[in-house]
PDB file of C-alpha atoms in Angstrom:
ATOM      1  CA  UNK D   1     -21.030  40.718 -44.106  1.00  0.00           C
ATOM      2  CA  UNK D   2     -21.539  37.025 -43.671  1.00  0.00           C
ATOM      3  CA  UNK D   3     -19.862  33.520 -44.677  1.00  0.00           C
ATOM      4  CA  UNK D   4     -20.945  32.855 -48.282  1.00  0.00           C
ATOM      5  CA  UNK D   5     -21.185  29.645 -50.278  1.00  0.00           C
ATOM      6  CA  UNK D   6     -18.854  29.155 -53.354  1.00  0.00           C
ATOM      7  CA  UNK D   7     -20.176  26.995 -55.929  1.00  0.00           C
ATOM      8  CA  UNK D   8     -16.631  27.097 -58.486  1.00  0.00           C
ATOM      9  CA  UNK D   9     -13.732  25.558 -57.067  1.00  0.00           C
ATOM     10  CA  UNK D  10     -10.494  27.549 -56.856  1.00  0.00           C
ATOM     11  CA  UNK D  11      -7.456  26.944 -58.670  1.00  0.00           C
ATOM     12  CA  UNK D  12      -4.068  28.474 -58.653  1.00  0.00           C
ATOM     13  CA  UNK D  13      -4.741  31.068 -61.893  1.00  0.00           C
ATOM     14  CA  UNK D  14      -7.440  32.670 -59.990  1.00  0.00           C
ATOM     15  CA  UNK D  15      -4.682  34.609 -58.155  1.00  0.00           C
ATOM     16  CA  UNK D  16      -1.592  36.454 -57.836  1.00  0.00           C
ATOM     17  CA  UNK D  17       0.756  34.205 -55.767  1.00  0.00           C
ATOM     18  CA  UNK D  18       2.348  36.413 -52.875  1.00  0.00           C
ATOM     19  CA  UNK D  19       6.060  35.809 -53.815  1.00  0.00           C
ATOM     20  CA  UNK D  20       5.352  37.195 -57.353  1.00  0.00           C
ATOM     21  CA  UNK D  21       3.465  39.985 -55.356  1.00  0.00           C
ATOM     22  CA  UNK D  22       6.296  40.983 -53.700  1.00  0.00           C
ATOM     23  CA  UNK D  23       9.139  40.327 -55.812  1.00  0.00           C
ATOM     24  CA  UNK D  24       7.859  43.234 -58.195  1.00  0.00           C
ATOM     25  CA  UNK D  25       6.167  46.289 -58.644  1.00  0.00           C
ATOM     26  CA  UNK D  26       2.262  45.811 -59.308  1.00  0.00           C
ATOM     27  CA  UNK D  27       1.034  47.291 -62.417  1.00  0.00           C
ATOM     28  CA  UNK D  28      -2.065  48.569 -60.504  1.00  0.00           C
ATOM     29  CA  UNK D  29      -2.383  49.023 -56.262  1.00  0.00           C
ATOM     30  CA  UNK D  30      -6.443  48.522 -57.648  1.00  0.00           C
ATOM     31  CA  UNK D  31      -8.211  45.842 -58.461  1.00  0.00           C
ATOM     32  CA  UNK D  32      -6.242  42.416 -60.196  1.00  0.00           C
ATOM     33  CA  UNK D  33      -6.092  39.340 -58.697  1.00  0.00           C
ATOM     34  CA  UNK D  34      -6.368  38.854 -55.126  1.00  0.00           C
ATOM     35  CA  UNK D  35      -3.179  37.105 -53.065  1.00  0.00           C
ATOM     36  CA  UNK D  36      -2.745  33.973 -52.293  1.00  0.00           C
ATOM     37  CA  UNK D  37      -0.497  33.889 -48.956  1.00  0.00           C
ATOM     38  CA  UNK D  38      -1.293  30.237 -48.484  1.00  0.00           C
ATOM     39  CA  UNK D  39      -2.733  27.226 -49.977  1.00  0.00           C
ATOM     40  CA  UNK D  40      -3.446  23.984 -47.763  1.00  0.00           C
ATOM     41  CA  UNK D  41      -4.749  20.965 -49.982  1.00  0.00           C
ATOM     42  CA  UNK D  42      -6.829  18.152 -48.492  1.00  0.00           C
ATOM     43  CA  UNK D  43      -6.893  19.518 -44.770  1.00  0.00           C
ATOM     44  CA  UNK D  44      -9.488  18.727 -42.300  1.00  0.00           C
ATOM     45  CA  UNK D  45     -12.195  21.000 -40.562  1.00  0.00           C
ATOM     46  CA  UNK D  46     -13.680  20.017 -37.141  1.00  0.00           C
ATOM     47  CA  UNK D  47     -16.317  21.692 -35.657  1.00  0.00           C
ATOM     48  CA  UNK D  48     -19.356  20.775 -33.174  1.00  0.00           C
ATOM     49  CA  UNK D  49     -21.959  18.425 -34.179  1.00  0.00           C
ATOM     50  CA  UNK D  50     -24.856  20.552 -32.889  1.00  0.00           C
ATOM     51  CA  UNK D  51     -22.931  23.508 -34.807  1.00  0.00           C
ATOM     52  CA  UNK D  52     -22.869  21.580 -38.179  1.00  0.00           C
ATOM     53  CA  UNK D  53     -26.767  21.099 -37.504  1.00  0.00           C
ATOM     54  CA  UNK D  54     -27.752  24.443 -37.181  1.00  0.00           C
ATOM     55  CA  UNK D  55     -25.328  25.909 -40.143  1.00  0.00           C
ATOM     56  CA  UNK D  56     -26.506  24.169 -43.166  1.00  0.00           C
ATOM     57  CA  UNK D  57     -23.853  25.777 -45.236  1.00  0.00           C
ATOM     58  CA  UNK D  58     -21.098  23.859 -43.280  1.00  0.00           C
ATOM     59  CA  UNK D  59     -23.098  21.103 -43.016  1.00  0.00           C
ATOM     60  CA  UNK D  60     -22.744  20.946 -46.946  1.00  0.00           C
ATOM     61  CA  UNK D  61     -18.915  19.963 -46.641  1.00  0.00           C
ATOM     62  CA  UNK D  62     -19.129  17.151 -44.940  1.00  0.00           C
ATOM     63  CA  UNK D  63     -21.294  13.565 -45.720  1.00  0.00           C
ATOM     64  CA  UNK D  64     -24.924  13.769 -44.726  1.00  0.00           C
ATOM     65  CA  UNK D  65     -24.749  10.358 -43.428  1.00  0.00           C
ATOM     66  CA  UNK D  66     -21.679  11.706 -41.171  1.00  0.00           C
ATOM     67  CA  UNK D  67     -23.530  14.940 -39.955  1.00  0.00           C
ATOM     68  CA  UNK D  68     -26.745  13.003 -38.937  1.00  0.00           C
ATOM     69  CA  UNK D  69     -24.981   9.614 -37.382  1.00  0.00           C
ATOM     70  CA  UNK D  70     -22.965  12.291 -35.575  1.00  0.00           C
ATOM     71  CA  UNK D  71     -23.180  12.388 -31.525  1.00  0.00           C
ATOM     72  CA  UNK D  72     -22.811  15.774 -29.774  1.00  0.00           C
ATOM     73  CA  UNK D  73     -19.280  15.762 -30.007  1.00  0.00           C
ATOM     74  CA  UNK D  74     -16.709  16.887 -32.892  1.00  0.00           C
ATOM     75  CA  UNK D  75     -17.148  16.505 -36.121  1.00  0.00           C
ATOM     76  CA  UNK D  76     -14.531  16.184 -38.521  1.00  0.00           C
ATOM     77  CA  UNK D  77     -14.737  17.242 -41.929  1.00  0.00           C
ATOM     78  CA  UNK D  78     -11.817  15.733 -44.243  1.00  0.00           C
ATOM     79  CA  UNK D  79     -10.648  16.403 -48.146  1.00  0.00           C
ATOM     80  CA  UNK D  80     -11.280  20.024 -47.568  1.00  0.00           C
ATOM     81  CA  UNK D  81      -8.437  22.949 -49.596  1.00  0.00           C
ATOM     82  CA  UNK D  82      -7.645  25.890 -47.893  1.00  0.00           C
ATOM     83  CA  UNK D  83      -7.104  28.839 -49.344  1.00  0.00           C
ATOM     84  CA  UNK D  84      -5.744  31.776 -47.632  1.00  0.00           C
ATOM     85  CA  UNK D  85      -5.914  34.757 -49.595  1.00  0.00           C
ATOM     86  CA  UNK D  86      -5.993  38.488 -49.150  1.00  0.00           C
ATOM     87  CA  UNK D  87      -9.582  38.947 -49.535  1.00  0.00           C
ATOM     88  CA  UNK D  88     -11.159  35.770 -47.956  1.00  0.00           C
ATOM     89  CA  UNK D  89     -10.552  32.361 -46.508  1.00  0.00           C
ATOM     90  CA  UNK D  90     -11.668  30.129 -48.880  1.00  0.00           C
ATOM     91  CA  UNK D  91     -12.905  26.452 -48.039  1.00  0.00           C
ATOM     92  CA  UNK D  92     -13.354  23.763 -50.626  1.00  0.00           C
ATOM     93  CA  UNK D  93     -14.532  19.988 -50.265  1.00  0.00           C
ATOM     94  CA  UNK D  94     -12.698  18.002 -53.116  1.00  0.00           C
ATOM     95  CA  UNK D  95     -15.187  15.231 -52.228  1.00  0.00           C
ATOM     96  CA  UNK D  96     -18.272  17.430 -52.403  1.00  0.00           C
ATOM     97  CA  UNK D  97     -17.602  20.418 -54.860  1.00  0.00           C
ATOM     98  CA  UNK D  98     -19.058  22.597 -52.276  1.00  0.00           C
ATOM     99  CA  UNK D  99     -17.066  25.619 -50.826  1.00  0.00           C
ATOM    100  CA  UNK D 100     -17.629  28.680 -48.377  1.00  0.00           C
ATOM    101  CA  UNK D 101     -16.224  32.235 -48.723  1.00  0.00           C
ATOM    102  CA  UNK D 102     -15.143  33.716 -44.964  1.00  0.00           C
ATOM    103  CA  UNK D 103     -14.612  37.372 -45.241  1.00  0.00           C
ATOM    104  CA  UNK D 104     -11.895  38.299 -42.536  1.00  0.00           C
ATOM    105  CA  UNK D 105     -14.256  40.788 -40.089  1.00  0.00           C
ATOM    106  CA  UNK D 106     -16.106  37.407 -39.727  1.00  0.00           C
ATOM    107  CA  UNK D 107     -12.847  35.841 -38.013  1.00  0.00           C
ATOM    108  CA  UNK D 108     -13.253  37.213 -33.965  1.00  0.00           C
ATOM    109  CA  UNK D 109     -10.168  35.245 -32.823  1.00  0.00           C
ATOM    110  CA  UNK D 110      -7.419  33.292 -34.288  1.00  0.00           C
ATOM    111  CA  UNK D 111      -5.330  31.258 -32.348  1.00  0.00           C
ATOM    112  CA  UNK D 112      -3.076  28.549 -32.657  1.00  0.00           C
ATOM    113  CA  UNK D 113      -3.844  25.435 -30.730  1.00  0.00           C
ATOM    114  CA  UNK D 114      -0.770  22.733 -31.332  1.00  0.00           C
ATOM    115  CA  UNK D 115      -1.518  21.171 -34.687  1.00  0.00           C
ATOM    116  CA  UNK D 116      -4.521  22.860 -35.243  1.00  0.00           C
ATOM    117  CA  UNK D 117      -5.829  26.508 -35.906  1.00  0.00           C
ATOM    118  CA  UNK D 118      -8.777  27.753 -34.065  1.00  0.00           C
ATOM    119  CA  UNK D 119     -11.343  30.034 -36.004  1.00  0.00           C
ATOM    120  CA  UNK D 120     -13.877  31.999 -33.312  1.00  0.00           C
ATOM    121  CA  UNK D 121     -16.625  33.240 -36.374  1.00  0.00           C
ATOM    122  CA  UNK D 122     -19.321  35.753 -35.491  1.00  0.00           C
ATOM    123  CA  UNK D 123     -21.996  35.121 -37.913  1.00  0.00           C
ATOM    124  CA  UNK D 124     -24.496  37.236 -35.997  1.00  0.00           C
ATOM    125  CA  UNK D 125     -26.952  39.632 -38.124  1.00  0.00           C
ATOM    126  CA  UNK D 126     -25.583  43.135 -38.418  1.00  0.00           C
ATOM    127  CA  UNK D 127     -28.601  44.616 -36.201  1.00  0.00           C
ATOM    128  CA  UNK D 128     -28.365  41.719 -33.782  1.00  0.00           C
ATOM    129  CA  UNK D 129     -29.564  41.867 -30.172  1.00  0.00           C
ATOM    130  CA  UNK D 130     -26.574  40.729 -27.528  1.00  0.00           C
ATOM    131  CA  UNK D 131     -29.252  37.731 -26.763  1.00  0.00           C
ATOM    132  CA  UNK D 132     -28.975  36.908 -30.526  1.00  0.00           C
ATOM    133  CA  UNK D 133     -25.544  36.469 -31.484  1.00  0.00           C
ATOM    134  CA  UNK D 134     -24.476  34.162 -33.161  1.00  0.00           C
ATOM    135  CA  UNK D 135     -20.746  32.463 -32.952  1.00  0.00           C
ATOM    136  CA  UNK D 136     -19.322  29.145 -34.052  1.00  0.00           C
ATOM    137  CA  UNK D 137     -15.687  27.940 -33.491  1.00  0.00           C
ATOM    138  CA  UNK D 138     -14.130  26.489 -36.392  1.00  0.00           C
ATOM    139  CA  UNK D 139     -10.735  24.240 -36.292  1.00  0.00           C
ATOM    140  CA  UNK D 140      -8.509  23.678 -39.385  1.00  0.00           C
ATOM    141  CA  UNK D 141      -5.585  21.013 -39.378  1.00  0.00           C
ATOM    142  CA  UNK D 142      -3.446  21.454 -41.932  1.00  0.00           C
ATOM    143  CA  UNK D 143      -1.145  18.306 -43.506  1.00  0.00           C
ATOM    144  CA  UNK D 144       0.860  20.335 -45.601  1.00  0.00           C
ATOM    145  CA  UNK D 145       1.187  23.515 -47.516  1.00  0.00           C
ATOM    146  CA  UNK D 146       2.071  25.634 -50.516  1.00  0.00           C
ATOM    147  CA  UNK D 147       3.103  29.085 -51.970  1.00  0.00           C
ATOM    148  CA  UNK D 148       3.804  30.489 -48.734  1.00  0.00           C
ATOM    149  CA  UNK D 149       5.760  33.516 -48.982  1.00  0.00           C
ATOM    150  CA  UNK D 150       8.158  32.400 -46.143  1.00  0.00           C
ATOM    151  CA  UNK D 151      11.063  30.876 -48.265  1.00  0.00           C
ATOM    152  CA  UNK D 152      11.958  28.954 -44.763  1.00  0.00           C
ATOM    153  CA  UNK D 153      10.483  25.409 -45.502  1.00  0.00           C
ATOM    154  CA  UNK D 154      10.609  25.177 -41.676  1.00  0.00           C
ATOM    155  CA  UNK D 155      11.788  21.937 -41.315  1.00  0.00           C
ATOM    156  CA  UNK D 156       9.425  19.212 -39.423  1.00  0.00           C
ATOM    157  CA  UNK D 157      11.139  18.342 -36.335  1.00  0.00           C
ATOM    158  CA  UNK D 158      12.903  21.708 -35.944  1.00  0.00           C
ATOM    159  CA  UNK D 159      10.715  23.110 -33.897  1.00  0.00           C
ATOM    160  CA  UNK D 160       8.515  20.717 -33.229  1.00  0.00           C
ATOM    161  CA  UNK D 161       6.157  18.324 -35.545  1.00  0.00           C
ATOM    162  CA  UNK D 162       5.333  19.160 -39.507  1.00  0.00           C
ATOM    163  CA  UNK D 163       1.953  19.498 -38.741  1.00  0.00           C
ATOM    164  CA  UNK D 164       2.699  21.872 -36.019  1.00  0.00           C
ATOM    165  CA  UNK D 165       4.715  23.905 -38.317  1.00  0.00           C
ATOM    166  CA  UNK D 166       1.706  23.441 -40.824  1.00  0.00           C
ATOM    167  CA  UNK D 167      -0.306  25.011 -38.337  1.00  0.00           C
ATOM    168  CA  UNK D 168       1.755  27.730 -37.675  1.00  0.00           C
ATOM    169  CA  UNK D 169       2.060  28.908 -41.107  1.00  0.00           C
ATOM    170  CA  UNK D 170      -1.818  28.567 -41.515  1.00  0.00           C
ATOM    171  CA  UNK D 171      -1.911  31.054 -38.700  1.00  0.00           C
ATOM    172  CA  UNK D 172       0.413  33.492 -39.647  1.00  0.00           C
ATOM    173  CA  UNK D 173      -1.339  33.552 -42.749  1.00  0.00           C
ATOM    174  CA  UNK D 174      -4.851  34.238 -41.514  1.00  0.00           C
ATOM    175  CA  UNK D 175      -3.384  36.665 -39.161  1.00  0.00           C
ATOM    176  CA  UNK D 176      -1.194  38.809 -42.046  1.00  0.00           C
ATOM    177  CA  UNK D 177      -4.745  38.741 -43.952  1.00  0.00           C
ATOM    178  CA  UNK D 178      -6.486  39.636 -40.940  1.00  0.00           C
ATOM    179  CA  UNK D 179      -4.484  42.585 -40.691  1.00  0.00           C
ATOM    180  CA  UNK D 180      -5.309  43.851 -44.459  1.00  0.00           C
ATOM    181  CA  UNK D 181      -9.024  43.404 -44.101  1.00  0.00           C
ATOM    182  CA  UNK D 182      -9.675  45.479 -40.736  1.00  0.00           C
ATOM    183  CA  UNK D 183     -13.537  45.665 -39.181  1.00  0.00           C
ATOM    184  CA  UNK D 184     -15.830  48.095 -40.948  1.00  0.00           C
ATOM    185  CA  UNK D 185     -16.608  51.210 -38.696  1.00  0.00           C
ATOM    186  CA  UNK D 186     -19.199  50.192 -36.006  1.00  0.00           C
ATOM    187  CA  UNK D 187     -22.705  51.891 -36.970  1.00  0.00           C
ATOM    188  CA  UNK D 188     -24.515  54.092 -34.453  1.00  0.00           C
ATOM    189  CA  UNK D 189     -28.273  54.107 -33.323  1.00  0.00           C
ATOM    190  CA  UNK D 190     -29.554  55.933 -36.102  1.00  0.00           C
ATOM    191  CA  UNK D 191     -27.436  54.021 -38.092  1.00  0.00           C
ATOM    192  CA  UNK D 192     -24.598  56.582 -38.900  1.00  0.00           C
ATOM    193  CA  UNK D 193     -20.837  55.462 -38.181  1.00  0.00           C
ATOM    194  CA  UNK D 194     -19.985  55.779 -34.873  1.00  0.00           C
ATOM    195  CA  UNK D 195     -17.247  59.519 -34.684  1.00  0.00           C
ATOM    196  CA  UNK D 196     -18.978  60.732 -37.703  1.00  0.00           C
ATOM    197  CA  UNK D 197     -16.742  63.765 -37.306  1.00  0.00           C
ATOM    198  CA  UNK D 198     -14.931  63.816 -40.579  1.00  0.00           C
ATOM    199  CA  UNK D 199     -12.300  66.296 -41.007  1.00  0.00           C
ATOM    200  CA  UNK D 200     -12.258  66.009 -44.893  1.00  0.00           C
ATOM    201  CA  UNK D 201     -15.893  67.591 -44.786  1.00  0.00           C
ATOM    202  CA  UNK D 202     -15.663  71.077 -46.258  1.00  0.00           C
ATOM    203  CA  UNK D 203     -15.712  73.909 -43.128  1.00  0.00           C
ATOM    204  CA  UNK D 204     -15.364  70.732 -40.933  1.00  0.00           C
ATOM    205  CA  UNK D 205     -12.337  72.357 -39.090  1.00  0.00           C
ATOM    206  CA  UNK D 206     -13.577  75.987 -39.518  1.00  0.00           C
ATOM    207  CA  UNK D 207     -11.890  77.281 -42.378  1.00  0.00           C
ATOM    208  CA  UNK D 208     -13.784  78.811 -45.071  1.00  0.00           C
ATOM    209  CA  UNK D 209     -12.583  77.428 -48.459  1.00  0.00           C
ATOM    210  CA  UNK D 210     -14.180  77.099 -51.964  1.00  0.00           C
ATOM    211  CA  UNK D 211     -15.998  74.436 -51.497  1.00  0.00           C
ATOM    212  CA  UNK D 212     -17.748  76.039 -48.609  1.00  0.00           C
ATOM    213  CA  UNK D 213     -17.552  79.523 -49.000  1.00  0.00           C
ATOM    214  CA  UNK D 214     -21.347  79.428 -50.561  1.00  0.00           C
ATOM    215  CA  UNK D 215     -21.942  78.863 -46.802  1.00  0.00           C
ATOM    216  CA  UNK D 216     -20.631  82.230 -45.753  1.00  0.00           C
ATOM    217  CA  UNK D 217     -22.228  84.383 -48.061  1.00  0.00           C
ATOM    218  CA  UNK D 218     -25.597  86.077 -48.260  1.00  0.00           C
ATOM    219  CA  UNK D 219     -27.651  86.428 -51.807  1.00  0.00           C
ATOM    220  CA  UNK D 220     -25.973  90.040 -51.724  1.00  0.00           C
ATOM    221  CA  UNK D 221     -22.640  88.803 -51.561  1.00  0.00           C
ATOM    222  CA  UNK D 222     -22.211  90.149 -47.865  1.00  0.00           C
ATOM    223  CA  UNK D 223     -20.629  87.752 -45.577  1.00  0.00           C
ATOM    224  CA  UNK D 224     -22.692  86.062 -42.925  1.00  0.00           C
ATOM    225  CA  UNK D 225     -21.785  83.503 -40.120  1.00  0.00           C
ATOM    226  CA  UNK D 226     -24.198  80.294 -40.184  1.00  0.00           C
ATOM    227  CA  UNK D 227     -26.443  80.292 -37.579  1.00  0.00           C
ATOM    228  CA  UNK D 228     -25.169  78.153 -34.824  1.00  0.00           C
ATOM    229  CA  UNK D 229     -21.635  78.978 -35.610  1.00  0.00           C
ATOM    230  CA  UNK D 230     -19.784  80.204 -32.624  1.00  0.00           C
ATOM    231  CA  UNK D 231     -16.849  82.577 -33.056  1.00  0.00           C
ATOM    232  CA  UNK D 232     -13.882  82.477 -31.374  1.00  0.00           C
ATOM    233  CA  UNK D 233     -13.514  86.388 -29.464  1.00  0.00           C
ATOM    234  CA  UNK D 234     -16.925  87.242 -30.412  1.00  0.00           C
ATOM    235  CA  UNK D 235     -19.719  88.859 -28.474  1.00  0.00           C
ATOM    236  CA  UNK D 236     -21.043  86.178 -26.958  1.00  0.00           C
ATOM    237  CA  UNK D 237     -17.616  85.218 -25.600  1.00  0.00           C
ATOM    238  CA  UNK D 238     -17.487  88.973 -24.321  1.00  0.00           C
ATOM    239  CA  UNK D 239     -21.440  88.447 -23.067  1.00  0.00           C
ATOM    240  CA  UNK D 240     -20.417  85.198 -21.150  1.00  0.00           C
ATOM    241  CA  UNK D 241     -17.275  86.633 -19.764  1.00  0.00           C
ATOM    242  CA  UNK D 242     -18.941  90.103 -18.025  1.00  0.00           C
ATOM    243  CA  UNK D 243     -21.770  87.836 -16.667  1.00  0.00           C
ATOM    244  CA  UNK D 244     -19.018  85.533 -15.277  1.00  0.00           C
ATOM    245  CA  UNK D 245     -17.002  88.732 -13.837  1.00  0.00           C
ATOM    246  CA  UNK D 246     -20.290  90.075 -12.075  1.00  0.00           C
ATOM    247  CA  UNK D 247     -21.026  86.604 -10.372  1.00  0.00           C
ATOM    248  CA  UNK D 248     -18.040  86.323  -8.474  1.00  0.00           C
ATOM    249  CA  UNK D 249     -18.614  89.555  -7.077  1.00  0.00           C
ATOM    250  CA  UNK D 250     -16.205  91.754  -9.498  1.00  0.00           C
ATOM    251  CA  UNK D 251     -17.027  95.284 -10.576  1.00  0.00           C
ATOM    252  CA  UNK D 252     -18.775  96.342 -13.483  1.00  0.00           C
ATOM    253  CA  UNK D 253     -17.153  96.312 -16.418  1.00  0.00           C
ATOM    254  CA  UNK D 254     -14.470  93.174 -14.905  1.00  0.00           C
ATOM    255  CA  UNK D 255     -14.222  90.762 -17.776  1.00  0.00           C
ATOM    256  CA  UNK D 256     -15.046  93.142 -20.863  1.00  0.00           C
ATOM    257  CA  UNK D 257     -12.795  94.979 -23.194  1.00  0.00           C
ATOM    258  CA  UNK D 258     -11.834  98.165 -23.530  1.00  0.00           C
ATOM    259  CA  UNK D 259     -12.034  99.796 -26.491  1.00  0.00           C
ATOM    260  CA  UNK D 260      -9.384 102.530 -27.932  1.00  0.00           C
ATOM    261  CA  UNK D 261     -11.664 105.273 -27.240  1.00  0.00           C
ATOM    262  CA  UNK D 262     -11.916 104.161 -23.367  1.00  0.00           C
ATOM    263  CA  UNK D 263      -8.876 103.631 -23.026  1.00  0.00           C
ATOM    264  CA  UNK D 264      -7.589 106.923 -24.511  1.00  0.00           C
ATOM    265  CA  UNK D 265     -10.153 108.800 -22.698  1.00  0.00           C
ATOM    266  CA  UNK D 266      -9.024 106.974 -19.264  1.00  0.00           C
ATOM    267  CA  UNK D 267      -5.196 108.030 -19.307  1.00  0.00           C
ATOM    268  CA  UNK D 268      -6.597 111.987 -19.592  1.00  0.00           C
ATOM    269  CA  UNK D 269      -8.486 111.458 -16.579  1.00  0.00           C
ATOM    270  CA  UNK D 270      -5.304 109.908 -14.961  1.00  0.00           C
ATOM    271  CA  UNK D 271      -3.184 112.157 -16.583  1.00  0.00           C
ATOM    272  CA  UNK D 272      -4.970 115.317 -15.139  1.00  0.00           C
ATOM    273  CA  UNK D 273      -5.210 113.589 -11.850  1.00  0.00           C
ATOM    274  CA  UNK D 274      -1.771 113.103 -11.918  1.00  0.00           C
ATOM    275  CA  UNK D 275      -1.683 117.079 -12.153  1.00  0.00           C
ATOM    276  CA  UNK D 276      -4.074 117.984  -9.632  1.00  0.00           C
ATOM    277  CA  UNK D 277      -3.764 115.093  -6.980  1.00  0.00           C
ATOM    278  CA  UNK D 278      -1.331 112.188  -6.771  1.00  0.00           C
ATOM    279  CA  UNK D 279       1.187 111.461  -9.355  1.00  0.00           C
ATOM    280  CA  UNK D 280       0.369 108.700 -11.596  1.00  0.00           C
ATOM    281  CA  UNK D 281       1.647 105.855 -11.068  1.00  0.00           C
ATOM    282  CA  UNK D 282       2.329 104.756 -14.684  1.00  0.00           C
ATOM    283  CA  UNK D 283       2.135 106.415 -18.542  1.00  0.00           C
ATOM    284  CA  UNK D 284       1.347 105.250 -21.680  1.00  0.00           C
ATOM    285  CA  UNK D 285       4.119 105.352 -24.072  1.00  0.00           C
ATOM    286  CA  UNK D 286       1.971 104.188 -26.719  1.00  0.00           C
TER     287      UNK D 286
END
């Protein structure tokens, strides 16, 4: 999953605005029109010079003339719409045509820094060594913006400046879309998800039901336990258990159980010894 470039600009009928999303029931919970939580016209990007070199694709929003006059520090990138929606952060340069799709998992930290919103963006390759990766830090500054769901229209100086509320509403935006876009599951050496325990899978949690019950049978019909099953109370329990008993110095026959027959056959010997020596000092009732 990695930043993509858009080539068709956005526009308001390519989604469902999040007000109308939540003011009624959707027809479908799948598929439609993604949401658009927030829409920030003719904002401004800033990001490193050296950065900007080495992404092309960012590069591409911004002047060429700008990018290659540019000094090692920032570089700001003006006339660029933001939309916030809840499948991607979308970037568009007005001036340019050019855009960028940011899936969410790509966003490592969001944070709000006064009037602007700082983007951390891990555009490493999935198999990536630790010596590879690959971030870049990304600011937006916001002027103003539009079909928010917060009916507040915070007011400017309120609680500080309008573009410090700007920024704040950016934020909460990214972070409410963060939230519905979590990280896929990370991917283990041999490239299986990481806890690939899944309980769904049939006879995952032991129980023999249709779907597995081909498992459990022989060609005769018989049942069978799959080899490398172990079962709960079994022999080998039983095995483990006397071999246990005998280490620690016990008898023989400490840690095993009796069967019926033993155990009938042991309260005649106590009950004729109870007869002929000592009196027992307990029955079985039964």
């Amino acid at each position: 999953m990695a930043v993509e470039p858009l080539d068709t600009a956005p526009a308001l009928g390519d989604f469902t605005l999040l007000n109308e999303y939540t003011s009624q029931t959707p027809g479908t919970f799948f598929g439609g029109l993604p949401v658009l939580h927030l829409h920030a016209p003719s904002a401004t990007i800033k990001l490193q010079s050296s950065d900007a070199a080495s992404h092309p694709d960012f590069a591409a929003l911004a002047d060429p003339s700008t990018v290659s006059a540019s000094s090692d520090g920032p570089l700001h990138i003006p006339s660029i719409d933001i939309w916030i929606t809840s499948r991607a952060l979308l970037l568009w340069s007005t001036t340019h045509s050019k855009g960028l799709t940011i899936p969410y998992p790509v966003i490592t930290v969001t944070a709000q820094d006064r009037t602007e919103v700082l983007l951390e963006l891990n555009l490493s390759a999935p198999d990536a060594s630790d010596e590879d990766l690959n971030f870049l830090q990304l600011r937006l500054i916001a002027n103003e913006v539009s079909h928010h769901a917060a009916a507040t229209a915070d007011a400017g100086g309120a609680n500080g400046t309008e573009e410090q509320a700007s920024a704040k509403k950016v934020f909460r935006a990214i972070s409410d879309c963060q939230e519905l876009n979590p990280d896929p599951p990370a991917q283990g050496e041999d490239g299986e998800e990481e806890g690939g325990f899944d309980p769904t899978a049939p006879g995952a949690t032991g129980w023999i039901t249709s779907e597995n019950m081909a498992d459990f049978m022989d060609e005769n019909g018989e049942f069978k336990m799959p080899e490398g099953m172990a079962v709960i109370g079994g022999e080998e329990d039983e095995e483990e258990s006397a071999e246990g008993a005998q280490q620690n110095g016990l008898g023989e026959g400490a840690g095993r159980r009796r069967t019926a027959a033993e155990i009938d056959g042991g309260d005649a010997e106590q009950g004729a010894e109870g007869v002929d020596g000592e009196e027992s000092k307990w029955q079985r009732t039964g």
